[in-house]
């Protein structure tokens, strides 16, 4: 978590919480006690096979679960997915995310996702994990039942839902297909070694964030039909399937948390660049030492505007940005191989989580590029450049810091199965 994605994640939370502070949730907070659903027998669950576990692993890497829960996208890293181990990894949520000391302020804590029976997910069934990812319901305080509605009181959806605290991006994860969420649950329960690490419970408002998670901000589930207000039909209709596939990837990978509009393609400014105050954020040594240098990250306009957005780039340049972290405006338009990798690479700053999303398949990344170029309305909004590190960020991106691509073979020292 040090150095790169940790700070990026912290700032992503600031963006979300700037939004949430504006909704005016109550100032008092309570810590959520472990409720009746907490103790649960592990065992009689669906059959899991190696293929499902490997699929779950792939999804966990490309969605960057380890960016908050430990170890980033490196399954061989110490503490991978085992939860935070220091107060420096907590998220201040509320007005204090923008201004230290301001109220309201809640500390939230990414939990231990390994299958340890007392401190991790061993206590919960795969269905409870599924319900956490699809509906944002806290597994420790939600009954282990099949849920068929998102309306409180209907279809087993709790009348008083206890939601997971921000910045847990369940509003994005819920857009994954059922089979993907089940595969993640199978990997967490059966593909990881249990690690004992008790993470203190998160703080939250009395309504457990119910008034914070609005459809207006985070979009609806399922997503509105294509094209929504910020979108357009591709001029070349033969691209439509790929545009829809790319839209799906953009929603489920939380691109809008930083690039604007969260998961709401009806929102004004969807993917048109940082708009909420916290979406422009510092990275670098200043996060640990306020007198040290800071680099401001400005998530860019991804709409296909010919001057202000991705209209300037080819789909291959967008692909190279997501797979290799290469800045499209500073990188020649060519296929990247070990031989053609630039000698003096111009990397995107670590606020862009390319070292997580690079684990997507080629087809998924290409679909995203097609969606950005052909499925979005161009928005003429010029974003100021991010600050560049004098060395183009190259020294930041070590294997130790961001893991390897491709990922190390399964199982690593943190994993089980064979
Ligand atoms: C931006 C940070 C962030 C990312 C990325 C993230 N989480 Fe979380 N997650 C959290 C926080 C914070 C909590 C604690 C919420 C609370 O206590 O209410 C949490 C809680 C959870 C829980 C509930 C655990 C429990 O014991 O109650 C599960 C399950 C979970 N996350 C799974 C995932 C998975 C799977 C991914 C990747 C697909 C992921 N998370 C990515 C921040 C994150
Ligand atoms: C945690 C915040 C964050 C998330 C999530 C995120 N990005 Fe970014 N992205 C950034 C930042 C910051 C930059 C600018 C970095 C710089 O200029 O050095 C950026 C830059 C980019 C660029 C380069 C654009 C240009 O004009 O140079 C592309 C393309 C991009 N992001 C696509 C995506 C896609 C697609 C997703 C979702 C799969 C995504 N980003 C998710 C923060 C984020």
CSV table of C-alpha atoms and ligand atoms in Angstrom, one decimal:
chain,number,residue,atom,x,y,z
A,1,UNK,CA,0.0,0.0,0.0
A,2,UNK,CA,2.9,2.4,0.3
A,3,UNK,CA,3.7,5.0,-2.2
A,4,UNK,CA,1.5,4.5,-5.1
A,5,UNK,CA,-2.0,3.1,-5.0
A,6,UNK,CA,-2.4,3.7,-1.3
A,7,UNK,CA,-2.5,7.4,-1.7
A,8,UNK,CA,-4.5,7.1,-4.9
A,9,UNK,CA,-7.1,5.2,-3.0
A,10,UNK,CA,-7.1,7.6,-0.1
A,11,UNK,CA,-7.8,10.4,-2.5
A,12,UNK,CA,-10.5,8.5,-4.3
A,13,UNK,CA,-12.3,8.2,-1.0
A,14,UNK,CA,-11.9,12.0,-0.6
A,15,UNK,CA,-13.9,12.5,-3.8
A,16,UNK,CA,-16.6,10.1,-2.7
A,17,UNK,CA,-16.8,11.7,0.7
A,18,UNK,CA,-16.8,15.2,-0.5
A,19,UNK,CA,-20.0,14.1,-2.2
A,20,UNK,CA,-21.3,12.4,0.9
A,21,UNK,CA,-20.5,15.3,3.2
A,22,UNK,CA,-22.6,17.5,0.9
A,23,UNK,CA,-25.6,15.2,1.4
A,24,UNK,CA,-25.6,16.2,5.0
A,25,UNK,CA,-25.5,12.9,6.9
A,26,UNK,CA,-25.9,13.2,10.6
A,27,UNK,CA,-22.9,14.2,12.7
A,28,UNK,CA,-23.2,11.6,15.4
A,29,UNK,CA,-21.7,8.2,14.7
A,30,UNK,CA,-21.9,4.7,16.1
A,31,UNK,CA,-19.6,1.8,15.6
A,32,UNK,CA,-21.4,-1.1,14.1
A,33,UNK,CA,-21.4,-4.0,16.5
A,34,UNK,CA,-21.0,-7.5,15.1
A,35,UNK,CA,-24.6,-8.5,14.7
A,36,UNK,CA,-26.5,-11.8,14.6
A,37,UNK,CA,-25.2,-12.7,11.2
A,38,UNK,CA,-21.7,-12.7,12.4
A,39,UNK,CA,-21.1,-16.3,13.5
A,40,UNK,CA,-21.7,-18.7,10.7
A,41,UNK,CA,-20.8,-22.2,9.9
A,42,UNK,CA,-18.5,-22.6,7.0
A,43,UNK,CA,-18.8,-25.7,4.9
A,44,UNK,CA,-21.9,-26.8,3.0
A,45,UNK,CA,-21.4,-24.4,0.1
A,46,UNK,CA,-21.5,-24.7,-3.6
A,47,UNK,CA,-18.9,-26.9,-5.3
A,48,UNK,CA,-15.9,-24.8,-6.1
A,49,UNK,CA,-13.4,-25.8,-8.7
A,50,UNK,CA,-9.9,-24.6,-9.6
A,51,UNK,CA,-11.3,-22.8,-12.7
A,52,UNK,CA,-13.7,-20.7,-10.6
A,53,UNK,CA,-11.0,-19.9,-8.1
A,54,UNK,CA,-8.6,-18.7,-10.8
A,55,UNK,CA,-11.3,-16.6,-12.3
A,56,UNK,CA,-12.0,-15.0,-8.9
A,57,UNK,CA,-8.3,-14.3,-8.5
A,58,UNK,CA,-8.2,-12.6,-11.9
A,59,UNK,CA,-11.2,-10.4,-11.0
A,60,UNK,CA,-9.7,-9.5,-7.6
A,61,UNK,CA,-6.4,-8.4,-9.3
A,62,UNK,CA,-8.0,-6.4,-12.1
A,63,UNK,CA,-10.4,-4.6,-9.7
A,64,UNK,CA,-7.6,-3.7,-7.3
A,65,UNK,CA,-9.2,-5.1,-4.1
A,66,UNK,CA,-5.7,-5.2,-2.6
A,67,UNK,CA,-5.2,-1.5,-3.2
A,68,UNK,CA,-7.3,-1.0,0.0
A,69,UNK,CA,-7.4,-4.5,1.6
A,70,UNK,CA,-3.6,-5.0,1.4
A,71,UNK,CA,-0.9,-6.1,-1.1
A,72,UNK,CA,-2.2,-4.2,-4.1
A,73,UNK,CA,-2.3,-6.2,-7.3
A,74,UNK,CA,0.5,-8.5,-6.1
A,75,UNK,CA,-0.7,-11.8,-4.7
A,76,UNK,CA,2.8,-12.6,-3.5
A,77,UNK,CA,3.0,-9.4,-1.4
A,78,UNK,CA,3.0,-9.7,2.4
A,79,UNK,CA,-0.4,-9.2,3.9
A,80,UNK,CA,-2.2,-9.6,0.5
A,81,UNK,CA,-6.0,-9.0,1.2
A,82,UNK,CA,-5.4,-9.5,5.0
A,83,UNK,CA,-6.8,-6.0,5.9
A,84,UNK,CA,-5.1,-2.9,7.1
A,85,UNK,CA,-2.4,-3.1,9.8
A,86,UNK,CA,-1.8,0.6,10.6
A,87,UNK,CA,-3.9,3.7,11.4
A,88,UNK,CA,-2.2,5.3,8.4
A,89,UNK,CA,-4.2,3.1,6.1
A,90,UNK,CA,-7.6,4.2,7.6
A,91,UNK,CA,-9.8,6.4,5.6
A,92,UNK,CA,-11.1,9.6,7.1
A,93,UNK,CA,-14.6,10.1,5.7
A,94,UNK,CA,-16.7,13.2,5.8
A,95,UNK,CA,-15.6,16.9,5.9
A,96,UNK,CA,-12.3,15.8,7.5
A,97,UNK,CA,-11.3,14.1,4.2
A,98,UNK,CA,-10.8,17.6,2.8
A,99,UNK,CA,-9.8,19.5,6.0
A,100,UNK,CA,-8.2,17.6,8.9
A,101,UNK,CA,-10.2,18.1,12.1
A,102,UNK,CA,-13.4,19.2,10.4
A,103,UNK,CA,-16.7,17.5,11.2
A,104,UNK,CA,-18.4,15.2,10.4
A,105,UNK,CA,-15.6,12.7,10.5
A,106,UNK,CA,-15.7,8.9,10.4
A,107,UNK,CA,-12.7,6.5,10.2
A,108,UNK,CA,-13.4,3.5,8.0
A,109,UNK,CA,-11.1,0.5,7.7
A,110,UNK,CA,-10.7,-2.1,4.9
A,111,UNK,CA,-11.2,-5.4,6.5
A,112,UNK,CA,-9.5,-8.8,6.4
A,113,UNK,CA,-10.7,-10.7,3.4
A,114,UNK,CA,-8.8,-13.9,4.0
A,115,UNK,CA,-10.9,-16.9,5.3
A,116,UNK,CA,-9.7,-16.7,8.9
A,117,UNK,CA,-12.6,-17.9,11.1
A,118,UNK,CA,-12.4,-15.3,13.8
A,119,UNK,CA,-10.9,-12.2,12.1
A,120,UNK,CA,-11.7,-12.7,8.4
A,121,UNK,CA,-14.4,-14.0,6.0
A,122,UNK,CA,-14.3,-17.5,7.5
A,123,UNK,CA,-17.3,-16.4,9.5
A,124,UNK,CA,-19.4,-15.6,6.4
A,125,UNK,CA,-21.0,-17.7,3.7
A,126,UNK,CA,-20.2,-17.1,0.0
A,127,UNK,CA,-23.8,-15.8,-0.3
A,128,UNK,CA,-23.0,-13.1,2.3
A,129,UNK,CA,-20.0,-12.1,0.4
A,130,UNK,CA,-22.1,-12.0,-2.8
A,131,UNK,CA,-24.6,-9.8,-1.0
A,132,UNK,CA,-21.9,-7.5,0.1
A,133,UNK,CA,-20.6,-7.0,-3.4
A,134,UNK,CA,-24.0,-6.8,-5.2
A,135,UNK,CA,-26.0,-4.8,-2.6
A,136,UNK,CA,-23.3,-3.3,-0.3
A,137,UNK,CA,-24.7,-5.0,2.7
A,138,UNK,CA,-22.4,-5.6,5.6
A,139,UNK,CA,-21.9,-9.4,6.0
A,140,UNK,CA,-21.6,-9.2,9.7
A,141,UNK,CA,-25.0,-7.5,10.1
A,142,UNK,CA,-27.1,-9.0,7.2
A,143,UNK,CA,-28.9,-12.3,7.3
A,144,UNK,CA,-27.6,-15.1,5.1
A,145,UNK,CA,-30.5,-15.3,2.6
A,146,UNK,CA,-31.0,-14.9,-1.1
A,147,UNK,CA,-31.9,-11.3,-1.9
A,148,UNK,CA,-34.1,-10.6,-4.9
A,149,UNK,CA,-34.9,-6.9,-4.6
A,150,UNK,CA,-33.0,-3.7,-3.8
A,151,UNK,CA,-36.1,-2.1,-2.1
A,152,UNK,CA,-35.9,-2.2,1.7
A,153,UNK,CA,-38.4,-4.7,3.1
A,154,UNK,CA,-38.9,-6.5,-0.3
A,155,UNK,CA,-37.5,-9.7,-1.6
A,156,UNK,CA,-35.5,-10.3,1.6
A,157,UNK,CA,-33.7,-6.9,1.3
A,158,UNK,CA,-33.4,-5.8,4.9
A,159,UNK,CA,-35.9,-3.2,6.1
A,160,UNK,CA,-33.1,-1.3,7.7
A,161,UNK,CA,-30.0,-2.0,5.5
A,162,UNK,CA,-26.6,-1.9,7.1
A,163,UNK,CA,-24.4,-0.7,4.3
A,164,UNK,CA,-20.6,-1.1,3.9
A,165,UNK,CA,-18.8,2.2,4.6
A,166,UNK,CA,-17.2,4.3,1.9
A,167,UNK,CA,-14.9,4.1,0.1
A,168,UNK,CA,-15.7,0.4,-0.5
A,169,UNK,CA,-16.6,0.6,-4.2
A,170,UNK,CA,-19.6,-1.8,-4.1
A,171,UNK,CA,-21.5,0.7,-6.3
A,172,UNK,CA,-19.1,-0.4,-9.1
A,173,UNK,CA,-18.6,-4.0,-8.1
A,174,UNK,CA,-22.4,-4.6,-8.2
A,175,UNK,CA,-22.3,-4.2,-12.0
A,176,UNK,CA,-20.3,-7.4,-12.4
A,177,UNK,CA,-22.3,-10.4,-13.6
A,178,UNK,CA,-23.5,-12.9,-10.9
A,179,UNK,CA,-21.0,-15.5,-12.0
A,180,UNK,CA,-18.1,-13.1,-11.4
A,181,UNK,CA,-19.2,-12.1,-7.9
A,182,UNK,CA,-19.6,-15.8,-7.0
A,183,UNK,CA,-16.1,-16.5,-8.4
A,184,UNK,CA,-14.7,-13.7,-6.2
A,185,UNK,CA,-16.4,-15.2,-3.2
A,186,UNK,CA,-15.0,-18.6,-4.0
A,187,UNK,CA,-11.5,-17.3,-4.4
A,188,UNK,CA,-11.6,-15.4,-1.1
A,189,UNK,CA,-13.0,-18.4,0.8
A,190,UNK,CA,-11.0,-21.2,-0.9
A,191,UNK,CA,-8.0,-19.7,-2.7
A,192,UNK,CA,-6.4,-17.8,0.1
A,193,UNK,CA,-4.6,-18.9,3.2
A,194,UNK,CA,-6.3,-17.6,6.4
A,195,UNK,CA,-4.4,-14.8,8.1
A,196,UNK,CA,-5.3,-13.7,11.6
A,197,UNK,CA,-5.5,-9.9,11.6
A,198,UNK,CA,-8.3,-8.2,13.6
A,199,UNK,CA,-9.3,-4.9,11.9
A,200,UNK,CA,-11.1,-2.5,14.1
A,201,UNK,CA,-14.7,-1.9,13.0
A,202,UNK,CA,-15.4,1.1,10.8
A,203,UNK,CA,-17.3,4.2,12.2
A,204,UNK,CA,-20.4,5.5,10.5
A,205,UNK,CA,-23.5,7.5,10.8
A,206,UNK,CA,-26.6,6.1,12.6
A,207,UNK,CA,-28.2,5.2,9.2
A,208,UNK,CA,-25.2,3.1,8.1
A,209,UNK,CA,-24.8,5.4,5.0
A,210,UNK,CA,-28.3,4.7,3.7
A,211,UNK,CA,-28.8,8.4,2.9
A,212,UNK,CA,-25.4,8.7,1.3
A,213,UNK,CA,-25.7,6.1,-1.4
A,214,UNK,CA,-28.1,7.9,-3.7
A,215,UNK,CA,-29.0,6.9,-7.2
A,216,UNK,CA,-28.4,10.4,-8.4
A,217,UNK,CA,-24.7,10.2,-7.5
A,218,UNK,CA,-23.8,6.6,-8.0
A,219,UNK,CA,-26.2,5.6,-10.7
A,220,UNK,CA,-28.8,2.9,-10.7
A,221,UNK,CA,-28.5,-0.9,-10.7
A,222,UNK,CA,-29.0,-2.3,-13.3
A,223,UNK,CA,-27.5,0.5,-15.3
A,224,UNK,CA,-29.8,2.6,-17.4
A,225,UNK,CA,-30.3,1.5,-21.1
A,226,UNK,CA,-27.7,2.6,-23.6
A,227,UNK,CA,-27.4,5.4,-24.7
A,228,UNK,CA,-28.0,7.4,-21.5
A,229,UNK,CA,-27.7,11.2,-21.4
A,230,UNK,CA,-23.9,11.3,-21.6
A,231,UNK,CA,-23.7,8.6,-24.3
A,232,UNK,CA,-24.4,8.3,-28.0
A,233,UNK,CA,-24.9,5.5,-30.5
A,234,UNK,CA,-21.7,4.8,-32.4
A,235,UNK,CA,-21.9,6.2,-35.9
A,236,UNK,CA,-20.5,2.9,-37.2
A,237,UNK,CA,-23.3,0.6,-35.9
A,238,UNK,CA,-21.1,-2.5,-36.3
A,239,UNK,CA,-19.2,-1.3,-33.2
A,240,UNK,CA,-22.3,-1.4,-31.0
A,241,UNK,CA,-21.5,-4.7,-29.3
A,242,UNK,CA,-18.0,-3.7,-28.4
A,243,UNK,CA,-19.2,-0.3,-27.2
A,244,UNK,CA,-21.7,-2.1,-24.9
A,245,UNK,CA,-19.0,-4.4,-23.6
A,246,UNK,CA,-16.7,-1.5,-22.9
A,247,UNK,CA,-19.4,0.4,-21.1
A,248,UNK,CA,-19.9,-2.7,-18.8
A,249,UNK,CA,-16.1,-2.7,-18.1
A,250,UNK,CA,-16.0,1.0,-17.3
A,251,UNK,CA,-18.9,0.8,-14.9
A,252,UNK,CA,-17.6,-2.3,-13.1
A,253,UNK,CA,-14.1,-0.9,-12.8
A,254,UNK,CA,-15.1,2.4,-11.2
A,255,UNK,CA,-13.4,4.7,-13.8
A,256,UNK,CA,-16.0,7.3,-13.0
A,257,UNK,CA,-15.0,7.5,-9.3
A,258,UNK,CA,-12.0,9.5,-10.5
A,259,UNK,CA,-12.8,10.6,-14.0
A,260,UNK,CA,-16.2,12.0,-13.1
A,261,UNK,CA,-19.9,11.0,-12.7
A,262,UNK,CA,-19.2,7.8,-10.7
A,263,UNK,CA,-21.3,5.0,-12.2
A,264,UNK,CA,-24.0,7.2,-13.6
A,265,UNK,CA,-24.0,7.6,-17.4
A,266,UNK,CA,-26.9,10.0,-17.0
A,267,UNK,CA,-24.8,12.4,-14.9
A,268,UNK,CA,-23.6,15.6,-16.4
A,269,UNK,CA,-19.8,15.3,-16.9
A,270,UNK,CA,-19.7,11.5,-16.8
A,271,UNK,CA,-16.1,10.6,-17.6
A,272,UNK,CA,-15.4,14.3,-18.6
A,273,UNK,CA,-12.7,14.7,-16.0
A,274,UNK,CA,-12.4,15.3,-12.2
A,275,UNK,CA,-15.4,17.4,-11.0
A,276,UNK,CA,-16.0,16.6,-7.3
A,277,UNK,CA,-13.4,18.5,-5.2
A,278,UNK,CA,-11.6,15.5,-3.9
A,279,UNK,CA,-11.2,14.0,-7.4
A,280,UNK,CA,-8.1,16.2,-7.8
A,281,UNK,CA,-5.6,14.8,-5.3
A,282,UNK,CA,-1.9,14.9,-4.3
A,283,UNK,CA,0.4,11.9,-4.5
A,284,UNK,CA,4.0,11.6,-3.5
A,285,UNK,CA,6.1,12.0,-0.4
A,286,UNK,CA,4.0,14.9,1.0
A,287,UNK,CA,1.4,12.3,2.1
A,288,UNK,CA,3.8,11.1,4.7
A,289,UNK,CA,5.8,14.3,5.3
A,290,UNK,CA,3.8,17.6,4.7
A,291,UNK,CA,7.0,19.5,3.9
A,292,UNK,CA,8.0,17.1,1.1
A,293,UNK,CA,7.0,17.6,-2.5
A,294,UNK,CA,3.5,16.8,-3.8
A,295,UNK,CA,2.3,16.0,-7.2
A,296,UNK,CA,-1.3,16.9,-8.0
A,297,UNK,CA,-3.2,14.3,-10.0
A,298,UNK,CA,-6.0,15.5,-12.3
A,299,UNK,CA,-8.1,12.7,-13.7
A,300,UNK,CA,-8.6,13.5,-17.3
A,301,UNK,CA,-11.4,14.0,-19.7
A,302,UNK,CA,-12.0,10.6,-21.3
A,303,UNK,CA,-14.8,11.7,-23.7
A,304,UNK,CA,-13.9,11.7,-27.4
A,305,UNK,CA,-13.6,15.5,-27.7
A,306,UNK,CA,-11.0,16.2,-30.5
A,307,UNK,CA,-9.1,18.8,-28.4
A,308,UNK,CA,-10.0,18.3,-24.8
A,309,UNK,CA,-10.4,14.5,-24.6
A,310,UNK,CA,-9.6,11.1,-26.1
A,311,UNK,CA,-10.5,12.3,-29.6
A,312,UNK,CA,-6.7,13.1,-29.9
A,313,UNK,CA,-5.7,9.5,-29.4
A,314,UNK,CA,-6.1,6.2,-31.2
A,315,UNK,CA,-7.7,3.3,-29.5
A,316,UNK,CA,-4.3,1.7,-29.5
A,317,UNK,CA,-2.9,4.6,-27.5
A,318,UNK,CA,-5.7,4.3,-25.0
A,319,UNK,CA,-5.0,0.5,-24.8
A,320,UNK,CA,-1.3,1.3,-24.1
A,321,UNK,CA,-2.3,3.7,-21.3
A,322,UNK,CA,-4.4,1.1,-19.5
A,323,UNK,CA,-2.2,-1.9,-20.1
A,324,UNK,CA,1.3,-0.2,-19.7
A,325,UNK,CA,0.6,3.1,-18.0
A,326,UNK,CA,2.0,5.0,-21.0
A,327,UNK,CA,0.8,8.6,-21.3
A,328,UNK,CA,-1.1,8.7,-24.7
A,329,UNK,CA,0.0,12.2,-25.5
A,330,UNK,CA,3.6,11.4,-24.9
A,331,UNK,CA,3.9,7.9,-26.4
A,332,UNK,CA,4.2,6.9,-30.1
A,333,UNK,CA,1.2,5.1,-31.6
A,334,UNK,CA,2.5,1.6,-32.0
A,335,UNK,CA,2.0,-1.9,-30.6
A,336,UNK,CA,4.0,-2.3,-27.4
A,337,UNK,CA,6.3,-5.3,-27.1
A,338,UNK,CA,9.5,-5.7,-25.0
A,339,UNK,CA,11.4,-4.5,-28.1
A,340,UNK,CA,9.2,-1.5,-28.8
A,341,UNK,CA,8.7,-0.3,-25.2
A,342,UNK,CA,9.9,3.3,-25.1
A,343,UNK,CA,13.5,3.7,-23.9
A,344,UNK,CA,12.4,6.8,-21.9
A,345,UNK,CA,8.8,6.0,-21.0
A,346,UNK,CA,6.4,8.9,-20.2
A,347,UNK,CA,4.2,7.1,-17.5
A,348,UNK,CA,0.9,8.3,-16.2
A,349,UNK,CA,1.1,9.3,-12.5
A,350,UNK,CA,0.2,6.8,-9.8
A,351,UNK,CA,-3.2,8.4,-9.3
A,352,UNK,CA,-4.2,6.4,-12.4
A,353,UNK,CA,-4.5,2.8,-11.2
A,354,UNK,CA,-3.2,1.3,-14.5
A,355,UNK,CA,-1.1,-1.2,-12.5
A,356,UNK,CA,-4.4,-2.7,-11.3
A,357,UNK,CA,-6.6,-2.4,-14.4
A,358,UNK,CA,-3.8,-3.7,-16.7
A,359,UNK,CA,-4.7,-7.2,-15.5
A,360,UNK,CA,-7.9,-7.0,-17.6
A,361,UNK,CA,-7.9,-9.1,-20.8
A,362,UNK,CA,-6.8,-7.6,-24.1
A,363,UNK,CA,-10.4,-7.8,-25.3
A,364,UNK,CA,-11.8,-5.9,-22.3
A,365,UNK,CA,-9.3,-3.1,-22.6
A,366,UNK,CA,-9.9,-2.8,-26.3
A,367,UNK,CA,-13.7,-2.6,-25.6
A,368,UNK,CA,-13.1,0.2,-23.2
A,369,UNK,CA,-11.1,2.2,-25.8
A,370,UNK,CA,-13.9,1.7,-28.3
A,371,UNK,CA,-16.6,2.8,-25.8
A,372,UNK,CA,-14.6,5.9,-24.9
A,373,UNK,CA,-14.1,6.9,-28.5
A,374,UNK,CA,-17.5,5.9,-30.0
A,375,UNK,CA,-20.1,5.5,-27.2
A,376,UNK,CA,-19.7,8.8,-25.3
A,377,UNK,CA,-20.7,12.3,-26.3
A,378,UNK,CA,-17.7,14.6,-26.7
A,379,UNK,CA,-17.5,17.2,-23.9
A,380,UNK,CA,-15.4,20.3,-24.4
A,381,UNK,CA,-13.8,20.5,-21.0
A,382,UNK,CA,-10.1,21.1,-20.8
A,383,UNK,CA,-8.5,19.5,-17.7
A,384,UNK,CA,-5.2,21.0,-16.5
A,385,UNK,CA,-2.3,18.5,-16.8
A,386,UNK,CA,-1.3,16.5,-13.8
A,387,UNK,CA,2.1,17.3,-12.2
A,388,UNK,CA,4.8,15.2,-13.7
A,389,UNK,CA,7.5,13.6,-11.7
A,390,UNK,CA,11.0,14.7,-13.1
A,391,UNK,CA,11.8,11.0,-14.0
A,392,UNK,CA,8.4,10.4,-15.7
A,393,UNK,CA,7.4,8.2,-12.7
A,394,UNK,CA,9.6,5.4,-13.9
A,395,UNK,CA,11.4,4.8,-10.6
A,396,UNK,CA,8.0,4.6,-8.9
A,397,UNK,CA,6.8,1.5,-10.7
A,398,UNK,CA,8.9,-1.3,-9.4
A,399,UNK,CA,7.7,-4.9,-9.2
A,400,UNK,CA,7.9,-4.7,-5.5
A,401,UNK,CA,5.6,-1.6,-5.5
A,402,UNK,CA,3.0,-2.6,-8.0
A,403,UNK,CA,3.4,-6.3,-8.6
A,404,UNK,CA,4.3,-8.1,-11.8
A,405,UNK,CA,2.4,-8.3,-15.1
A,406,UNK,CA,1.4,-11.0,-15.8
A,407,UNK,CA,0.6,-12.0,-12.2
A,408,UNK,CA,2.8,-14.6,-10.5
A,409,UNK,CA,1.6,-18.3,-11.0
A,410,UNK,CA,-1.1,-19.6,-8.7
A,411,UNK,CA,-0.7,-20.4,-5.8
A,412,UNK,CA,1.7,-17.9,-4.3
A,413,UNK,CA,2.8,-18.1,-0.7
A,414,UNK,CA,-0.5,-16.4,0.3
A,415,UNK,CA,-2.7,-18.7,-1.6
A,416,UNK,CA,-3.8,-22.4,-1.5
A,417,UNK,CA,-5.0,-24.8,-4.1
A,418,UNK,CA,-3.5,-26.8,-6.8
B,1,LIG,C1,-11.2,2.0,-2.2
B,1,LIG,C2,-11.0,1.1,-1.1
B,1,LIG,C3,-11.6,-0.3,-1.3
B,1,LIG,C4,-11.4,-1.2,-2.4
B,1,LIG,C5,-10.7,-0.9,-3.7
B,1,LIG,C6,-12.1,-2.4,-2.0
B,1,LIG,N1,-12.6,-2.3,-0.8
B,1,LIG,FE1,-13.7,-3.8,0.2
B,1,LIG,N2,-13.9,-2.5,1.8
B,1,LIG,C7,-13.4,-1.3,2.0
B,1,LIG,C8,-13.7,-0.7,3.2
B,1,LIG,C9,-13.3,0.6,3.8
B,1,LIG,C10,-14.4,-1.7,3.9
B,1,LIG,C11,-15.0,-1.7,5.3
B,1,LIG,C12,-16.5,-1.2,5.2
B,1,LIG,C13,-17.2,-1.2,6.6
B,1,LIG,O1,-16.5,-1.5,7.6
B,1,LIG,O2,-18.4,-1.0,6.6
B,1,LIG,C14,-14.5,-2.9,3.0
B,1,LIG,C15,-15.2,-4.0,3.3
B,1,LIG,C16,-15.3,-5.1,2.4
B,1,LIG,C17,-16.1,-6.4,2.7
B,1,LIG,C18,-16.8,-6.7,4.0
B,1,LIG,C19,-15.9,-7.4,4.9
B,1,LIG,C20,-16.5,-7.6,6.3
B,1,LIG,O3,-15.9,-8.4,7.1
B,1,LIG,O4,-17.5,-7.0,6.7
B,1,LIG,C21,-15.9,-7.2,1.6
B,1,LIG,C22,-16.4,-8.6,1.5
B,1,LIG,C23,-15.0,-6.5,0.7
B,1,LIG,N3,-14.7,-5.2,1.2
B,1,LIG,C24,-14.6,-7.0,-0.5
B,1,LIG,C25,-13.9,-6.3,-1.5
B,1,LIG,C26,-13.6,-6.8,-2.8
B,1,LIG,C27,-13.9,-8.3,-3.3
B,1,LIG,C28,-12.9,-5.8,-3.5
B,1,LIG,C29,-12.4,-5.9,-4.9
B,1,LIG,C30,-13.4,-6.3,-5.9
B,1,LIG,C31,-12.8,-4.7,-2.6
B,1,LIG,N4,-13.4,-5.0,-1.4
B,1,LIG,C32,-12.2,-3.5,-2.9
B,1,LIG,C33,-12.6,-0.6,1.0
B,1,LIG,C34,-12.3,-1.1,-0.3
B,2,LIG,C1,-8.1,6.3,-8.5
B,2,LIG,C2,-8.4,7.2,-9.6
B,2,LIG,C3,-8.6,6.7,-11.0
B,2,LIG,C4,-9.3,5.7,-11.5
B,2,LIG,C5,-10.2,4.7,-10.7
B,2,LIG,C6,-9.1,5.6,-12.9
B,2,LIG,N1,-8.3,6.6,-13.3
B,2,LIG,FE1,-7.7,7.0,-15.2
B,2,LIG,N2,-6.5,8.5,-14.6
B,2,LIG,C7,-6.4,9.0,-13.3
B,2,LIG,C8,-5.5,10.1,-13.2
B,2,LIG,C9,-5.1,10.9,-12.0
B,2,LIG,C10,-5.1,10.3,-14.5
B,2,LIG,C11,-4.0,11.3,-15.0
B,2,LIG,C12,-2.6,10.9,-14.7
B,2,LIG,C13,-1.6,11.8,-15.2
B,2,LIG,O1,-1.9,12.7,-15.9
B,2,LIG,O2,-0.4,11.6,-14.8
B,2,LIG,C14,-5.7,9.3,-15.4
B,2,LIG,C15,-5.5,9.1,-16.7
B,2,LIG,C16,-6.1,8.2,-17.6
B,2,LIG,C17,-5.9,8.1,-19.0
B,2,LIG,C18,-5.0,9.0,-19.8
B,2,LIG,C19,-5.7,10.1,-20.5
B,2,LIG,C20,-4.9,11.2,-21.0
B,2,LIG,O3,-5.5,12.1,-21.7
B,2,LIG,O4,-3.7,11.2,-20.8
B,2,LIG,C21,-6.8,7.2,-19.4
B,2,LIG,C22,-7.0,6.7,-20.9
B,2,LIG,C23,-7.5,6.7,-18.3
B,2,LIG,N3,-7.0,7.4,-17.1
B,2,LIG,C24,-8.5,5.7,-18.3
B,2,LIG,C25,-9.1,5.2,-17.2
B,2,LIG,C26,-10.0,4.1,-17.3
B,2,LIG,C27,-10.5,3.4,-18.5
B,2,LIG,C28,-10.4,3.8,-16.0
B,2,LIG,C29,-11.3,2.6,-15.5
B,2,LIG,C30,-10.9,1.3,-16.0
B,2,LIG,C31,-9.6,4.7,-15.1
B,2,LIG,N4,-8.9,5.5,-15.9
B,2,LIG,C32,-9.7,4.7,-13.7
B,2,LIG,C33,-7.1,8.4,-12.2
B,2,LIG,C34,-7.9,7.3,-12.2
